[in-house]
Coordinates of C-alpha atoms in Angstrom, one line a residue:
X58 CA 0.0 0.0 0.0
X59 CA 3.0 2.3 -0.1
X60 CA 2.1 3.9 -3.4
X61 CA -1.3 4.8 -2.1
X62 CA 0.2 6.3 1.1
X63 CA 2.7 8.4 -0.9
X64 CA -0.1 9.6 -3.2
X65 CA -2.4 10.8 -0.5
X66 CA 0.5 12.4 1.4
X67 CA 1.1 14.6 -1.7
X68 CA -2.4 16.0 -2.4
X69 CA -4.6 18.5 -0.7
X70 CA -7.5 16.1 -0.3
X71 CA -10.1 18.6 0.9
X72 CA -9.6 20.8 -2.2
X73 CA -10.2 18.0 -4.7
X74 CA -14.0 17.9 -4.3
X75 CA -16.1 21.0 -3.4
X76 CA -17.0 21.3 0.3
X77 CA -20.8 21.2 -0.3
X78 CA -20.4 17.9 -2.2
X79 CA -18.1 16.4 0.4
X80 CA -20.6 17.2 3.1
X81 CA -23.5 16.0 1.0
X82 CA -21.8 12.7 0.3
X83 CA -20.7 12.3 3.9
X84 CA -24.1 12.9 5.4
X85 CA -25.8 10.6 2.9
X86 CA -23.4 7.7 3.4
X87 CA -23.3 8.0 7.2
X88 CA -27.1 8.4 7.2
X89 CA -27.5 5.2 5.2
X90 CA -25.4 3.2 7.6
X91 CA -27.3 4.5 10.6
X92 CA -30.5 3.7 8.9
X93 CA -29.3 0.1 8.3
X94 CA -28.2 -0.2 12.0
X95 CA -31.7 0.8 13.1
X96 CA -33.2 -1.7 10.7
X97 CA -31.0 -4.4 12.1
X98 CA -31.5 -3.4 15.7
X99 CA -27.9 -2.4 16.2
X100 CA -28.3 1.4 16.6
X101 CA -26.6 2.3 19.8
X102 CA -24.8 5.6 20.5
X103 CA -22.3 3.9 22.8
X104 CA -21.3 1.5 20.1
X105 CA -17.6 1.2 19.4
X106 CA -17.1 2.1 15.7
X107 CA -14.1 2.0 13.4
X108 CA -13.7 4.0 10.1
X109 CA -11.1 2.2 8.0
X110 CA -9.4 4.7 5.5
X111 CA -10.9 7.6 7.4
X112 CA -9.3 10.2 5.2
X113 CA -9.8 13.8 6.5
X114 CA -12.4 12.7 9.0
X115 CA -15.6 13.9 7.4
X116 CA -17.4 10.7 8.3
X117 CA -16.1 10.7 11.9
X118 CA -17.3 14.2 12.2
X119 CA -20.8 13.3 10.9
X120 CA -21.0 10.4 13.4
X121 CA -20.0 12.8 16.2
X122 CA -22.8 15.1 15.1
X123 CA -25.3 12.3 15.7
X124 CA -23.9 11.8 19.2
X125 CA -21.5 9.0 18.6
X126 CA -18.2 9.5 20.5
X127 CA -16.8 6.0 20.8
X128 CA -15.6 6.3 17.2
X129 CA -12.1 5.5 15.9
X130 CA -10.3 6.3 12.6
X131 CA -7.5 4.5 10.8
X132 CA -5.7 5.8 7.7
X133 CA -2.3 4.9 6.1
X134 CA -1.6 8.6 5.2
X135 CA 0.0 10.7 7.9
X136 CA -1.2 13.8 6.0
X137 CA -4.8 12.6 6.1
X138 CA -4.6 11.6 9.8
X139 CA -3.4 15.0 10.7
X140 CA -6.3 16.6 8.9
X141 CA -8.8 14.2 10.5
X142 CA -7.5 15.0 14.0
X143 CA -7.8 18.7 13.3
X144 CA -11.4 18.3 12.3
X145 CA -12.2 16.0 15.2
X146 CA -10.3 17.4 18.2
X147 CA -12.5 15.7 20.8
X148 CA -11.5 12.3 19.4
X149 CA -8.0 13.1 18.0
X150 CA -6.3 10.4 20.1
X151 CA -8.7 7.9 18.6
X152 CA -7.5 8.5 15.0
X153 CA -4.5 6.5 14.2
X154 CA -2.1 6.1 11.3
X155 CA -1.9 2.5 10.3
X156 CA -2.4 -0.2 7.6
X157 CA -5.6 -2.3 7.4
X158 CA -3.4 -5.0 6.0
X159 CA -1.7 -5.1 9.5
X160 CA -4.2 -3.4 11.7
X161 CA -2.9 -1.9 15.0
X162 CA -6.1 -2.5 17.1
X163 CA -6.1 -5.3 19.7
X164 CA -9.7 -4.8 20.6
X165 CA -12.9 -5.5 18.7
X166 CA -15.6 -3.1 17.4
X167 CA -19.4 -3.3 17.2
X168 CA -19.3 -1.7 13.8
X169 CA -16.5 -1.5 11.2
X170 CA -16.9 0.5 8.0
X171 CA -14.9 1.8 5.0
X172 CA -15.9 4.3 2.4
X173 CA -14.4 4.1 -1.1
X174 CA -11.1 2.8 0.2
X175 CA -10.8 -0.7 -1.1
X176 CA -10.4 0.2 -4.8
X177 CA -7.2 2.1 -3.9
X178 CA -5.5 -1.1 -2.8
X179 CA -2.7 -2.5 -5.1
X180 CA -4.2 -6.0 -5.8
X181 CA -7.3 -8.1 -5.5
X182 CA -5.4 -10.2 -2.9
X183 CA -4.9 -7.0 -0.8
X184 CA -8.6 -6.2 -1.2
X185 CA -9.5 -9.6 0.0
X186 CA -7.1 -9.4 3.0
X187 CA -8.3 -6.0 3.9
X188 CA -11.9 -7.1 3.9
X189 CA -11.1 -10.2 6.0
X190 CA -9.1 -8.0 8.5
X191 CA -12.1 -5.6 8.7
X192 CA -14.3 -8.6 9.5
X193 CA -11.8 -9.8 12.1
X194 CA -11.9 -6.4 13.8
X195 CA -15.6 -6.7 14.3
X196 CA -17.0 -8.5 17.4
X197 CA -18.7 -11.8 16.6
X198 CA -22.1 -10.8 15.3
X199 CA -20.8 -7.3 14.6
X200 CA -21.7 -5.3 11.5
X201 CA -19.3 -4.4 8.6
X202 CA -20.2 -1.8 6.1
X203 CA -18.4 -1.3 2.8
X204 CA -19.1 1.7 0.5
X205 CA -17.8 1.4 -3.0
X206 CA -18.2 3.0 -6.4
X207 CA -20.3 1.1 -8.9
X208 CA -19.1 0.4 -12.4
X209 CA -22.4 -1.3 -13.3
X210 CA -23.7 2.0 -14.9
X211 CA -21.7 2.3 -18.2
X212 CA -21.9 6.1 -18.2
X213 CA -20.6 6.4 -14.6
X214 CA -17.9 3.7 -15.4
X215 CA -16.7 5.8 -18.3
X216 CA -16.7 9.0 -16.2
X217 CA -14.8 7.3 -13.4
X218 CA -12.1 5.7 -15.6
X219 CA -11.6 8.5 -18.1
X220 CA -12.7 11.8 -16.8
X221 CA -12.8 11.8 -13.0
X222 CA -9.1 11.1 -12.5
X223 CA -8.2 13.9 -15.0
X224 CA -10.4 16.4 -13.1
X225 CA -9.8 15.1 -9.6
X226 CA -6.4 13.9 -8.3
X227 CA -7.7 11.4 -5.8
X228 CA -7.2 8.5 -8.3
X229 CA -3.9 7.5 -10.0
X230 CA -5.3 5.3 -12.7
X231 CA -4.2 2.1 -10.9
X232 CA -7.4 1.6 -9.0
X233 CA -9.1 -1.8 -9.0
X234 CA -12.8 -1.2 -9.0
X235 CA -14.9 -3.8 -7.3
X236 CA -18.1 -5.5 -8.5
X237 CA -20.7 -6.4 -5.9
X238 CA -20.1 -10.1 -6.6
X239 CA -16.7 -9.7 -4.7
X240 CA -18.7 -9.8 -1.5
X241 CA -20.6 -13.0 -2.2
X242 CA -18.0 -15.6 -1.0
X243 CA -16.9 -14.1 2.3
X244 CA -16.5 -17.1 4.6
X245 CA -16.2 -15.3 7.9
X246 CA -19.3 -13.0 7.5
X247 CA -22.8 -13.2 6.2
X248 CA -23.8 -10.9 3.3
X249 CA -27.0 -9.2 4.5
X250 CA -27.6 -7.0 1.4
X251 CA -26.3 -4.5 -1.1
X252 CA -28.0 -1.2 -1.8
X253 CA -27.3 1.1 -4.7
X254 CA -27.7 4.9 -4.4
X255 CA -26.6 8.4 -5.6
X256 CA -26.9 9.9 -9.0
X257 CA -25.6 13.4 -8.3
X258 CA -22.0 14.0 -9.7
X259 CA -19.2 15.5 -7.7
X260 CA -19.1 18.6 -9.9
X261 CA -22.7 19.7 -9.2
X262 CA -22.9 23.4 -8.4
X263 CA -24.2 24.2 -4.9
X264 CA -27.1 26.3 -6.3
X265 CA -28.8 23.3 -7.8
X266 CA -27.8 20.6 -5.3
X267 CA -31.0 20.8 -3.2
X268 CA -33.5 20.4 -6.1
X269 CA -31.3 17.6 -7.6
X270 CA -31.3 15.9 -4.2
X271 CA -35.1 15.7 -4.3
X272 CA -35.0 14.1 -7.7
X273 CA -32.2 11.7 -6.5
X274 CA -34.2 10.7 -3.5
X275 CA -37.1 9.8 -5.8
X276 CA -34.9 7.8 -8.2
X277 CA -33.6 5.8 -5.2
X278 CA -37.1 4.6 -4.5
X279 CA -37.5 3.2 -8.0
X280 CA -35.8 0.2 -9.9
X281 CA -33.5 2.8 -11.4
X282 CA -31.5 2.9 -8.2
X283 CA -29.7 -0.2 -9.4
X284 CA -27.8 2.2 -11.8
X285 CA -26.7 4.4 -8.9
X286 CA -23.1 5.5 -8.7
X287 CA -22.3 4.0 -5.3
X288 CA -23.3 1.0 -3.4
X289 CA -23.4 0.0 0.3
X290 CA -22.6 -3.6 1.3
X291 CA -23.8 -4.7 4.7
X292 CA -22.1 -7.8 6.3
X293 CA -22.5 -9.4 9.7
X294 CA -19.6 -11.3 11.2
X295 CA -20.3 -14.9 12.0
X296 CA -21.1 -15.5 15.7
X297 CA -18.5 -18.3 15.9
X298 CA -14.8 -17.5 15.1
X299 CA -13.5 -19.2 12.0

């Protein structure tokens, strides 16, 4: 993962996507996870939660806004960890620099999640190991969430592979995008479901974001949601250790 670490240490992450879109995506993704926790009977503000690949801490901040304080962040990039700590001073000592391929946490979590991190790993083998390590960091019966970008929609796939990385410097061109079938054969956790969402692109002007959000919300209630730009995978760790 060294190349990924070096890349994210050399860019100003928060300037790559407009603030209003970063906040919109963060609120939407965190909101979806909290909704799923409520559906599954796991919503608890004292839950111990880990954000793997926490970046600049937008999702940790959103969780704190909902009253969750027992939250932790892990990121390979020292640059991003410093930014995340600055945004989340009350939990700064809970945000660590480290590698999910060799996680530094001895204890288990009620919820472990990652948001658009897996596709940055160098190989499918690393992606598989990272997922297994995330599952291993969850308590037996714990919940694991994985957010990834969908390449099912050919228009979004084209944008992601040929336009996004020229406009935005978050990607290097070496990314390995993941199809949802990747999560079907996980032995140490049960796949609960996969939900597709979001149609609003990252370059949307703030002035039209609100009306587009209304349209997006409607689309997500129709079969067209299967063509959404992102998906959320919900897994539950097996009760017995494998």
